[in-house]
Backbone as a ProteinNet text record, in pm:
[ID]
protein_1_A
[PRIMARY]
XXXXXXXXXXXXXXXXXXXXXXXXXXXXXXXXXXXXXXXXXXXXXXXXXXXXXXXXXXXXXXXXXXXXXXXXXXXXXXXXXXXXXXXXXXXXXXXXXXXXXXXXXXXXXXXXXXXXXXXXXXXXXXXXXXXXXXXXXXXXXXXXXXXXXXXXXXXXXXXXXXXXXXXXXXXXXXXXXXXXXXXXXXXXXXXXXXXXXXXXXX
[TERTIARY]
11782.3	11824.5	11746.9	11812.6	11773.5	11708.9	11574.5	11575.3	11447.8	11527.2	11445.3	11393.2	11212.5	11121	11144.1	11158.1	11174.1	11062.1	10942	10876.7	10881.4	10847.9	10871.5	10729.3	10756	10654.5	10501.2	10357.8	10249.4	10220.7	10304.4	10256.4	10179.4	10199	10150.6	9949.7	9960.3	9788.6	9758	9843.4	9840.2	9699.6	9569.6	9441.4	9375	9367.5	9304	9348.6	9500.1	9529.6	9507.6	9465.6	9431.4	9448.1	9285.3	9249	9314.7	9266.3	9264.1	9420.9	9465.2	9637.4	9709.3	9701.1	9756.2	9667.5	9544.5	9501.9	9418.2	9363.2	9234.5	9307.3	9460.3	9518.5	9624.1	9597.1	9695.1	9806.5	9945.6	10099.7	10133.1	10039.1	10078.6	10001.6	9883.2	9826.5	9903.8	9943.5	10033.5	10177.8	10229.7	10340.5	10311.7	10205.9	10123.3	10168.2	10104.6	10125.2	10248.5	10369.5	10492.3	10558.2	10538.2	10599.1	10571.1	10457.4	10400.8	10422.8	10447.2	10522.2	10632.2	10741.8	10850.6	10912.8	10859	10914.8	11036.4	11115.7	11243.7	11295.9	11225.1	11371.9	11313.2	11389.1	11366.1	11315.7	11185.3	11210.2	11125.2	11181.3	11172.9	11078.4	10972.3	10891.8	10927	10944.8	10930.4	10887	10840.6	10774.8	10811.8	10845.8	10832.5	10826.1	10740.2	10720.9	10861.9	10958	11048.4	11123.4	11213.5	11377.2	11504.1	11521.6	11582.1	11607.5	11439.3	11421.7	11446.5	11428.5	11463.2	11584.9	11670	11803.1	11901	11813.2	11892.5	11882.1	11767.7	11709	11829.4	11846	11945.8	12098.1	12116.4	12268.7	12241.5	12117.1	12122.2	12155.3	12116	12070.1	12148	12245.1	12329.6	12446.7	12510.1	12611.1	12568	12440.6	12426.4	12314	12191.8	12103.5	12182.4	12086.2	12129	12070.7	11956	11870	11840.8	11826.8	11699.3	11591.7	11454.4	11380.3	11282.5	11335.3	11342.6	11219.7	11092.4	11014.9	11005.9	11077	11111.8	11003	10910	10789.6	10859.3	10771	10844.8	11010.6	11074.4	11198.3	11268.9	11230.6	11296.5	11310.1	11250.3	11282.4	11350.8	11383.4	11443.3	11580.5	11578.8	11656.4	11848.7	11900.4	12036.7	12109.9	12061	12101.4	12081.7	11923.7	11925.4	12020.7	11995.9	12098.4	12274.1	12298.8	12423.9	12419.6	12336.3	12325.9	12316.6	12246.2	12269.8	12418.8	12429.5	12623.1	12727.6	12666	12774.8	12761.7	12635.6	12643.5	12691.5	12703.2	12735.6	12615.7	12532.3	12358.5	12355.1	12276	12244.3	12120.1	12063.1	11922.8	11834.9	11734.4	11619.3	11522.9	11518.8	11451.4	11277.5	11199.6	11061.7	10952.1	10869	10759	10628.3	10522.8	10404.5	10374.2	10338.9	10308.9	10403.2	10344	10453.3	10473	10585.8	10615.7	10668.4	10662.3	10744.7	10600.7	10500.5	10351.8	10318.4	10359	10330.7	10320.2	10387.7	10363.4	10563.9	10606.5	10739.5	10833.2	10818.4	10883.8	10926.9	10852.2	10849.9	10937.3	11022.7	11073.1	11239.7	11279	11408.6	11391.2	11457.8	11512	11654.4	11648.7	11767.5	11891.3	11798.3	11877.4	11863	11803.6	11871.9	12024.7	12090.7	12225.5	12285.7	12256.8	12293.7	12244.7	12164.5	12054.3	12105.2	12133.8	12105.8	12043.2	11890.2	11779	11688.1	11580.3	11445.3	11368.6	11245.2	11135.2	10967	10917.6	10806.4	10693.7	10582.3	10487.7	10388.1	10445.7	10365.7	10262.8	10239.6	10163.8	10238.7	10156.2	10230.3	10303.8	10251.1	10362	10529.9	10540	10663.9	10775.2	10699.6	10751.7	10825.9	10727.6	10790.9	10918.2	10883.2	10991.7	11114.2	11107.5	11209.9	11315.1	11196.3	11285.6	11324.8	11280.7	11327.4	11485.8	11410.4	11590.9	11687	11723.8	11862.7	11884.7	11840.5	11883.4	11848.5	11797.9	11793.3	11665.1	11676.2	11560.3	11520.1	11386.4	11388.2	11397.7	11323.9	11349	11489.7	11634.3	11737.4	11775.9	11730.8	11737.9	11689.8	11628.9	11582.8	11733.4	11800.9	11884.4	12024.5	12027.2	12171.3	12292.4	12355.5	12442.7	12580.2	12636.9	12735.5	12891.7	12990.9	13117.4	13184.7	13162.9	13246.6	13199.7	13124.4	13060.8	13109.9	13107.1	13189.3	13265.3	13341.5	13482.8	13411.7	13369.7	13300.6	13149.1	13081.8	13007.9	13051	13194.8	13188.5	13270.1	13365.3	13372.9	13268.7	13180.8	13011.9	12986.7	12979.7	12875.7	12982.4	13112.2	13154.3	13126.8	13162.5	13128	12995.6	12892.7	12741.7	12722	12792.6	12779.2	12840.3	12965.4	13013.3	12934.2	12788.6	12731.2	12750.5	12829	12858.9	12701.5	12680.9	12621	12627.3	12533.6	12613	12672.2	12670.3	12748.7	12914.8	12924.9	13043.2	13087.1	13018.8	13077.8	13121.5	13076.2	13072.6	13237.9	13199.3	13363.3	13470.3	13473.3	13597.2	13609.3	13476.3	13534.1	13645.9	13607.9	13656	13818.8	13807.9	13954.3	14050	13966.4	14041.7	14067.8	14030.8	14068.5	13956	13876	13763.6	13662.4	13683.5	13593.4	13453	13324	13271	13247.8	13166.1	13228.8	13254.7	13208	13212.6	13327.5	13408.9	13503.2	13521.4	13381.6	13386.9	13346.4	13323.7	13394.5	13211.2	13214.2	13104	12999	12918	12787.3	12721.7	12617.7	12533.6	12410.4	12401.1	12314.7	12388.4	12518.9	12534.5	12572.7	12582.8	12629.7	12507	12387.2	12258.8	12184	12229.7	12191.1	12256.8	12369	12445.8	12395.6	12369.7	12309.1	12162.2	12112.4	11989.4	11948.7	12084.3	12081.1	12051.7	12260.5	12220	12101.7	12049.8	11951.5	11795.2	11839.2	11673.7	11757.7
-13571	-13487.1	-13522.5	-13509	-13535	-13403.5	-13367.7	-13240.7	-13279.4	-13219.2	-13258.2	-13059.5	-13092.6	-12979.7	-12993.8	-12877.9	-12875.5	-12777.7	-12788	-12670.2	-12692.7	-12558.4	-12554.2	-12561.8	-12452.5	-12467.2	-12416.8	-12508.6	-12456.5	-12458.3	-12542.2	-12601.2	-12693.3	-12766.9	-12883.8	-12885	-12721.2	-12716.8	-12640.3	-12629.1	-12594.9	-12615.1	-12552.9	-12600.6	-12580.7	-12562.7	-12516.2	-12360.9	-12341.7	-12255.5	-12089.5	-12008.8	-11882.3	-11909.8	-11940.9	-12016.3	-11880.7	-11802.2	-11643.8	-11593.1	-11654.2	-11598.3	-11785	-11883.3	-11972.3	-12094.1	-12057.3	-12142	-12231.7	-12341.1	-12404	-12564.3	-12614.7	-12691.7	-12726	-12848.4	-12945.3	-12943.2	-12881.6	-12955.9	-13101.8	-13179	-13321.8	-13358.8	-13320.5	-13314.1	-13250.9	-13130	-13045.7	-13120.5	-13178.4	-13245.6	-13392.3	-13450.7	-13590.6	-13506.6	-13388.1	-13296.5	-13271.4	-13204.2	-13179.7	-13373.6	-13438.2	-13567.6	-13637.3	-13605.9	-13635.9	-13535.6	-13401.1	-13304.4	-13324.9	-13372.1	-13346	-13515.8	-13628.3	-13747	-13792.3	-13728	-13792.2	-13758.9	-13663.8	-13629.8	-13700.1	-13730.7	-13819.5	-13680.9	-13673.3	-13532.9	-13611.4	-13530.2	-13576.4	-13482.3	-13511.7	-13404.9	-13451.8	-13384.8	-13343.7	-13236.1	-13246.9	-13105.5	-13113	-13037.5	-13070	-12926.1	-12891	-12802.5	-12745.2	-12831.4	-12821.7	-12791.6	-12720.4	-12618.8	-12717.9	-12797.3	-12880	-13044.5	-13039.8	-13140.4	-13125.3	-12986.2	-12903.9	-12901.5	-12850.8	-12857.4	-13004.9	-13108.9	-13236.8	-13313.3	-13262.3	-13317	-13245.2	-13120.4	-13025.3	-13075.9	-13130.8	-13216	-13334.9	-13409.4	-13524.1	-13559.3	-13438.4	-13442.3	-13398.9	-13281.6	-13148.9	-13178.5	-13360.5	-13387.5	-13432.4	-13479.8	-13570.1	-13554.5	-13450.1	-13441.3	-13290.2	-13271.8	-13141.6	-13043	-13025.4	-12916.7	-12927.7	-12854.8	-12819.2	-12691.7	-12738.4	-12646.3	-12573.6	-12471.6	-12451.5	-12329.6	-12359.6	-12274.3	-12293.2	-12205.6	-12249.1	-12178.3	-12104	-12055.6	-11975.2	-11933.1	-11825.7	-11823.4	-11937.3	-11985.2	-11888.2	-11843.4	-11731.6	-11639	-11582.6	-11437.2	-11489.5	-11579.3	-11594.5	-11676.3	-11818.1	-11879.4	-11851	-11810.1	-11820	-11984.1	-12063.2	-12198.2	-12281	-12217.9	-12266.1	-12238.8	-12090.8	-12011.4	-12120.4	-12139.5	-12219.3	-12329.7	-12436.3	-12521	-12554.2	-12391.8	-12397.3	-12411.2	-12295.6	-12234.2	-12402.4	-12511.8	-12578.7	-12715	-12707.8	-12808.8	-12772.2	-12862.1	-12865.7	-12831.8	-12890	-12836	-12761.7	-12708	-12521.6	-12568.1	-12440.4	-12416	-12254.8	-12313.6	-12173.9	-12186.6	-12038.9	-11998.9	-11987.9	-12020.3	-11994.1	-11936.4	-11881.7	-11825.1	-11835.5	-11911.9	-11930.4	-11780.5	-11679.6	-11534.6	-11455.7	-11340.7	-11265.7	-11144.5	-11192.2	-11164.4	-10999.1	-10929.3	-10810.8	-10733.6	-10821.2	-10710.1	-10720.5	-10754.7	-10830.3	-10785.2	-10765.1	-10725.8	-10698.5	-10588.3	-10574.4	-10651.9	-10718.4	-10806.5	-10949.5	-10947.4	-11070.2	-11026.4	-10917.7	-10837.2	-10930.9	-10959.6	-10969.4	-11146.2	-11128.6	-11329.3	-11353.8	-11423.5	-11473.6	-11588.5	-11666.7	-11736.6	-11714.2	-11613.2	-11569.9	-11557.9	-11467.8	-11498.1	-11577.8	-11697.7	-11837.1	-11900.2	-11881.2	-11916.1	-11898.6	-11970.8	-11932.8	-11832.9	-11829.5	-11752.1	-11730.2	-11669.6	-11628.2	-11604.5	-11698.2	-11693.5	-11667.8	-11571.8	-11545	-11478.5	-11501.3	-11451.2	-11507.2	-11670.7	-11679.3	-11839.8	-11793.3	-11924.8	-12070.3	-12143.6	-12292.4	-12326.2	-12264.2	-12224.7	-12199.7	-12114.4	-12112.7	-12202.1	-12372.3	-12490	-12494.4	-12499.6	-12525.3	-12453.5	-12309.7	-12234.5	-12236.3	-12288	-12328.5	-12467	-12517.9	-12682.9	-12639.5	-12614.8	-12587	-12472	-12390.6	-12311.2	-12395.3	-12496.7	-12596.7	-12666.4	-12637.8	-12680	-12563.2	-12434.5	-12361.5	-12373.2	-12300.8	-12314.9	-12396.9	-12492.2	-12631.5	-12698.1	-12493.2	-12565.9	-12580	-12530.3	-12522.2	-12689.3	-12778.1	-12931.3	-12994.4	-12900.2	-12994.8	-12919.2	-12882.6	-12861.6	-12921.4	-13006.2	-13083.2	-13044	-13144.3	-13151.2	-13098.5	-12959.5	-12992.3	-13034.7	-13010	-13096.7	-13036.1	-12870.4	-12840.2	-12894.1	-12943	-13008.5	-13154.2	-13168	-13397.7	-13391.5	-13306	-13373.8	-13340.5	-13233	-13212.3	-13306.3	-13337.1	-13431.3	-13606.5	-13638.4	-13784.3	-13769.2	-13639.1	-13658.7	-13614.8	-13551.8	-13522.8	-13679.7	-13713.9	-13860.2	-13988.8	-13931.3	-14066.4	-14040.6	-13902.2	-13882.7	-13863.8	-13832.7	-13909.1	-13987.2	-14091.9	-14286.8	-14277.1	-14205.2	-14279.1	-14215.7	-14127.9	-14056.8	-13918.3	-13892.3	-13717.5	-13596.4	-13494.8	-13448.6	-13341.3	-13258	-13131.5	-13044.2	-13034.2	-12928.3	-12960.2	-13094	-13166.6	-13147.4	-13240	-13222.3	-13075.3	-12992.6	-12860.7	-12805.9	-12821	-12821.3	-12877.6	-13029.3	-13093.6	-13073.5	-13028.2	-12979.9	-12853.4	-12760.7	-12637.3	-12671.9	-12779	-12775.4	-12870.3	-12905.6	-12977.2	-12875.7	-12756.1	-12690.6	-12687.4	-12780.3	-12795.3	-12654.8	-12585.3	-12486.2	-12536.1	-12431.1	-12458.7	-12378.3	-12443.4	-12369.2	-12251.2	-12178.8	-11989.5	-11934.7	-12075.2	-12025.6	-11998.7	-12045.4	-12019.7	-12081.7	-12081.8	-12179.4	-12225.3	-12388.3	-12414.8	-12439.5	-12415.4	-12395.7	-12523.9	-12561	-12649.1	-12594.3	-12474.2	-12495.9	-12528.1	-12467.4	-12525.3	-12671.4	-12771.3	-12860.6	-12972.4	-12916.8	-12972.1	-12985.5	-12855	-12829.3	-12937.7	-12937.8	-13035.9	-13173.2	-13239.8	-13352.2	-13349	-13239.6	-13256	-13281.1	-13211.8	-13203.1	-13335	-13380.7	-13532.2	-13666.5	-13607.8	-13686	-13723.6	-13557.8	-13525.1	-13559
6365.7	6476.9	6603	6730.6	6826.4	6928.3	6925.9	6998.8	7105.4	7245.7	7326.6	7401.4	7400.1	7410.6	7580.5	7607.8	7779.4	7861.5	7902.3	7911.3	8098.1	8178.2	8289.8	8377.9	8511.1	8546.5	8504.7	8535.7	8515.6	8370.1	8278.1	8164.2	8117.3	8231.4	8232.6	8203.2	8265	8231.8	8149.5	8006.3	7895.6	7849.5	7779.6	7719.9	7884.5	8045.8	8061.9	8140.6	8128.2	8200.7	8130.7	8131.7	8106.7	7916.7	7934	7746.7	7659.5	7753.6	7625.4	7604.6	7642.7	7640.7	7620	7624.1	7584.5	7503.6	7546.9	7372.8	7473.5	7429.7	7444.3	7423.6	7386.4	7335.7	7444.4	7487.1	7571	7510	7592.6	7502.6	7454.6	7551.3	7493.1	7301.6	7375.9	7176.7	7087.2	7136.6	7055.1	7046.9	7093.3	7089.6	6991.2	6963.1	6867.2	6743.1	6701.9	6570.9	6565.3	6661.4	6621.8	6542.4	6627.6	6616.8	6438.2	6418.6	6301.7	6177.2	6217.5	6168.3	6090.5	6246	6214.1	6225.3	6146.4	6168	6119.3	6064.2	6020	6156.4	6260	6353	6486.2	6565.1	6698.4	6785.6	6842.4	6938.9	7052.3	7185.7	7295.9	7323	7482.5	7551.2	7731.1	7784	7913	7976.7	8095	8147.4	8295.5	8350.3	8523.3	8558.3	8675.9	8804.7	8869.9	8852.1	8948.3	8915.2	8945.9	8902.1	8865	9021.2	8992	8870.4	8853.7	8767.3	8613.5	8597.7	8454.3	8452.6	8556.9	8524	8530.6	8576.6	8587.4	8421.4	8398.2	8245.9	8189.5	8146.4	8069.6	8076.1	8234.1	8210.7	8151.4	8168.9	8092.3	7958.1	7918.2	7734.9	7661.6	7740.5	7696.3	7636.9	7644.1	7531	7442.1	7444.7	7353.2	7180.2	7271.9	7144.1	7095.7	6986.7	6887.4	6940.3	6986.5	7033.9	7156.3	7240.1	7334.8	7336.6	7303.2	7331.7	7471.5	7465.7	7631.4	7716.1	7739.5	7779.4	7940.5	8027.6	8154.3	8218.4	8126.7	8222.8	8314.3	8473.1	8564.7	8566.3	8572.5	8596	8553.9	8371.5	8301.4	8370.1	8455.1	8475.1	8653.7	8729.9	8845.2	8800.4	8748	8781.4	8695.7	8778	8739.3	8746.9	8814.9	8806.2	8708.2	8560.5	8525.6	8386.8	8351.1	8321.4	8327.8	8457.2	8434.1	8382.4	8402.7	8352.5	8157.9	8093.9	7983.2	7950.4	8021.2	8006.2	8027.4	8091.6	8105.1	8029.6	7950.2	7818.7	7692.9	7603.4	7460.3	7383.4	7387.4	7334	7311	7214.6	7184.5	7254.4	7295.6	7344.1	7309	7263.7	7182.6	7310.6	7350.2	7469	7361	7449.9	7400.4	7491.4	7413.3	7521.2	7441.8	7464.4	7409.1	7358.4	7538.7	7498.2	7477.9	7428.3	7415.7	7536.5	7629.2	7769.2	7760.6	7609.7	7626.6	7635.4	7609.7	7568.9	7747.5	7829.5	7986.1	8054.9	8214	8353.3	8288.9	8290.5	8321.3	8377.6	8502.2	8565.7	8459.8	8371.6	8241.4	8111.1	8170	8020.4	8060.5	8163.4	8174.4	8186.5	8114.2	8102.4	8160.5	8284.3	8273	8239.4	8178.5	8084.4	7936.9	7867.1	7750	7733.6	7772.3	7779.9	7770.5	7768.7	7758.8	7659.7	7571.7	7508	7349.6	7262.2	7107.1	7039.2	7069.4	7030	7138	7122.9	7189.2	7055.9	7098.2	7017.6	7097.5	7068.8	7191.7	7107	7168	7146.4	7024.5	6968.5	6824.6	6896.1	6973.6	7068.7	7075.4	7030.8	7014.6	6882.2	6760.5	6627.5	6677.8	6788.6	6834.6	6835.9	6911.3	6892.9	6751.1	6644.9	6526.5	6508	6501.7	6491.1	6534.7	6659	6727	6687	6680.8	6591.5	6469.9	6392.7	6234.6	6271.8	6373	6407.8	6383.9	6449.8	6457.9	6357.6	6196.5	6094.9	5983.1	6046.9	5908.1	5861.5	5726.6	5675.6	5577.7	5608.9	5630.3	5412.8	5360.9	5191.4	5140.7	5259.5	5155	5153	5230.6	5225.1	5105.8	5036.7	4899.8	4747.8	4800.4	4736.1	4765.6	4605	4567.6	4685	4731.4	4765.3	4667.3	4678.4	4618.9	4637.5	4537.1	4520.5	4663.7	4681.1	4804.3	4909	4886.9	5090.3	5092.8	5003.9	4978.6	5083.9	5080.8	5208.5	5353.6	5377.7	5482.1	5562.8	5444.2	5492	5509.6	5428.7	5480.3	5591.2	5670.5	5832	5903.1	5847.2	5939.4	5943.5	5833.4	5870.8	5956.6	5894.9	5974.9	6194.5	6209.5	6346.8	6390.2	6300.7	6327.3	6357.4	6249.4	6303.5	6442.8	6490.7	6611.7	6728.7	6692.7	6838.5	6886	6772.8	6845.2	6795.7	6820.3	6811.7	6713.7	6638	6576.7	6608.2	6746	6778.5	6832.2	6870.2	6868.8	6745.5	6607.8	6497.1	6439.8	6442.4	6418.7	6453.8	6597.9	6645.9	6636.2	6547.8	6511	6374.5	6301.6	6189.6	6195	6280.2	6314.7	6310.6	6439	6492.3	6354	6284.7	6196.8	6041.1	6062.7	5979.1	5821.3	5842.1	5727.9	5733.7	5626.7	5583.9	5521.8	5556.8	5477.8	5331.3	5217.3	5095.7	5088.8	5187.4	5166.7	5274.6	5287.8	5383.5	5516	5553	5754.9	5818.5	5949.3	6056.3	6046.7	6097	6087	6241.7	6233.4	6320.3	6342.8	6413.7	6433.2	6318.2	6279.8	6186	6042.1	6024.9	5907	5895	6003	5996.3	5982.9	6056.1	6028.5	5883	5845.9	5678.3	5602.4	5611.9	5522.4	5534.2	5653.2	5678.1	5603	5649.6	5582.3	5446.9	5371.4	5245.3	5182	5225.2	5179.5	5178.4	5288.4	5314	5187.9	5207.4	5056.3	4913.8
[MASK]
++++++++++++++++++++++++++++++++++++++++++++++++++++++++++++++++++++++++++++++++++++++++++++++++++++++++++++++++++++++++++++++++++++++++++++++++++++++++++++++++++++++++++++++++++++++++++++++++++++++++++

């Protein structure tokens, strides 16, 4: 899977910016451990200050990888542009917050790109990251379990539109439109479509 970590402004001084509320730990070190973590999956890091630069990254990425993980810092509680920019990709995106912004200054309670957003995950420091990645495939032990007979048809058009570049959430949707159930009968997701990949894989 392809998931690219998006954090906003004033991250960048992650490890020395207010130690007692975000930790003593640089995102880039912390990003060496996710990578080594999580190596079967390709994951990306970027960071920028700038509104516009977050949201040019988000069209960049937004047909193509499976995830975006998205800590837009202040942005959350102002930007509606970036908000659209979720709204006008294919990508799912898991909103994140190192702290937990509901324990905060009030003004930090309203997100405005939740609404747009998959999930919100806040308050579990840099663990959050994880949480967030493992989101876009589920939970990460049902991958050690057998592939079974009802998923066969469903996973060799997952894999054949894997090979040609589409994403899970593309695939997800041509399974849909093509009428392929999954075994329990319903319409399929980017997480259930991640699971299945994952499966075969283990």
């Amino acid at each position: 899977m392809k998931i690219l970590i998006l954090n906003g402004p004033n991250l960048n001084l992650l490890g020395r910016r207010e130690p007692s509320m975000y930790g003593n730990r640089s995102f880039d070190e912390y990003f060496q451990v996710l990578k080594k973590r999580y190596a079967k999956h390709d994951l990306e890091y970027f960071q920028s200050n700038s509104e516009g630069e977050i949201i040019s990254k988000i069209h960049q990425v937004g047909f193509d990888y499976d995830g975006i993980v998205l800590n837009a810092g202040a942005y959350t509680h102002t930007s509606i542009a970036i908000a659209d920019a979720i709204r006008a990709v294919r990508t799912p995106v898991v909103e994140l917050h190192i702290s937990n912004v509901y324990a905060r200054e009030e003004y930090r309670h309203r997100s405005m790109i939740a609404p747009a957003c998959r999930g919100c995950i806040c308050g579990f420091g840099l663990k959050g990251y994880d949480l967030a990645i493992e989101s876009f495939w589920g939970d990460p032990s049902a991958s050690k379990k057998p592939l079974g007979e009802k998923w066969q048809k469903a996973f060799g058009i997952a894999e054949e539109l894997r090979a040609g570049g589409d994403n899970l959430a593309v695939i997800a949707e041509k399974l849909n439109r093509m009428e392929v159930k999954t075994p329990r009968g319903k319409a399929w997701t980017v997480q259930t479509v991640g699971r299945m990949l994952q499966k075969k894989k283990n």
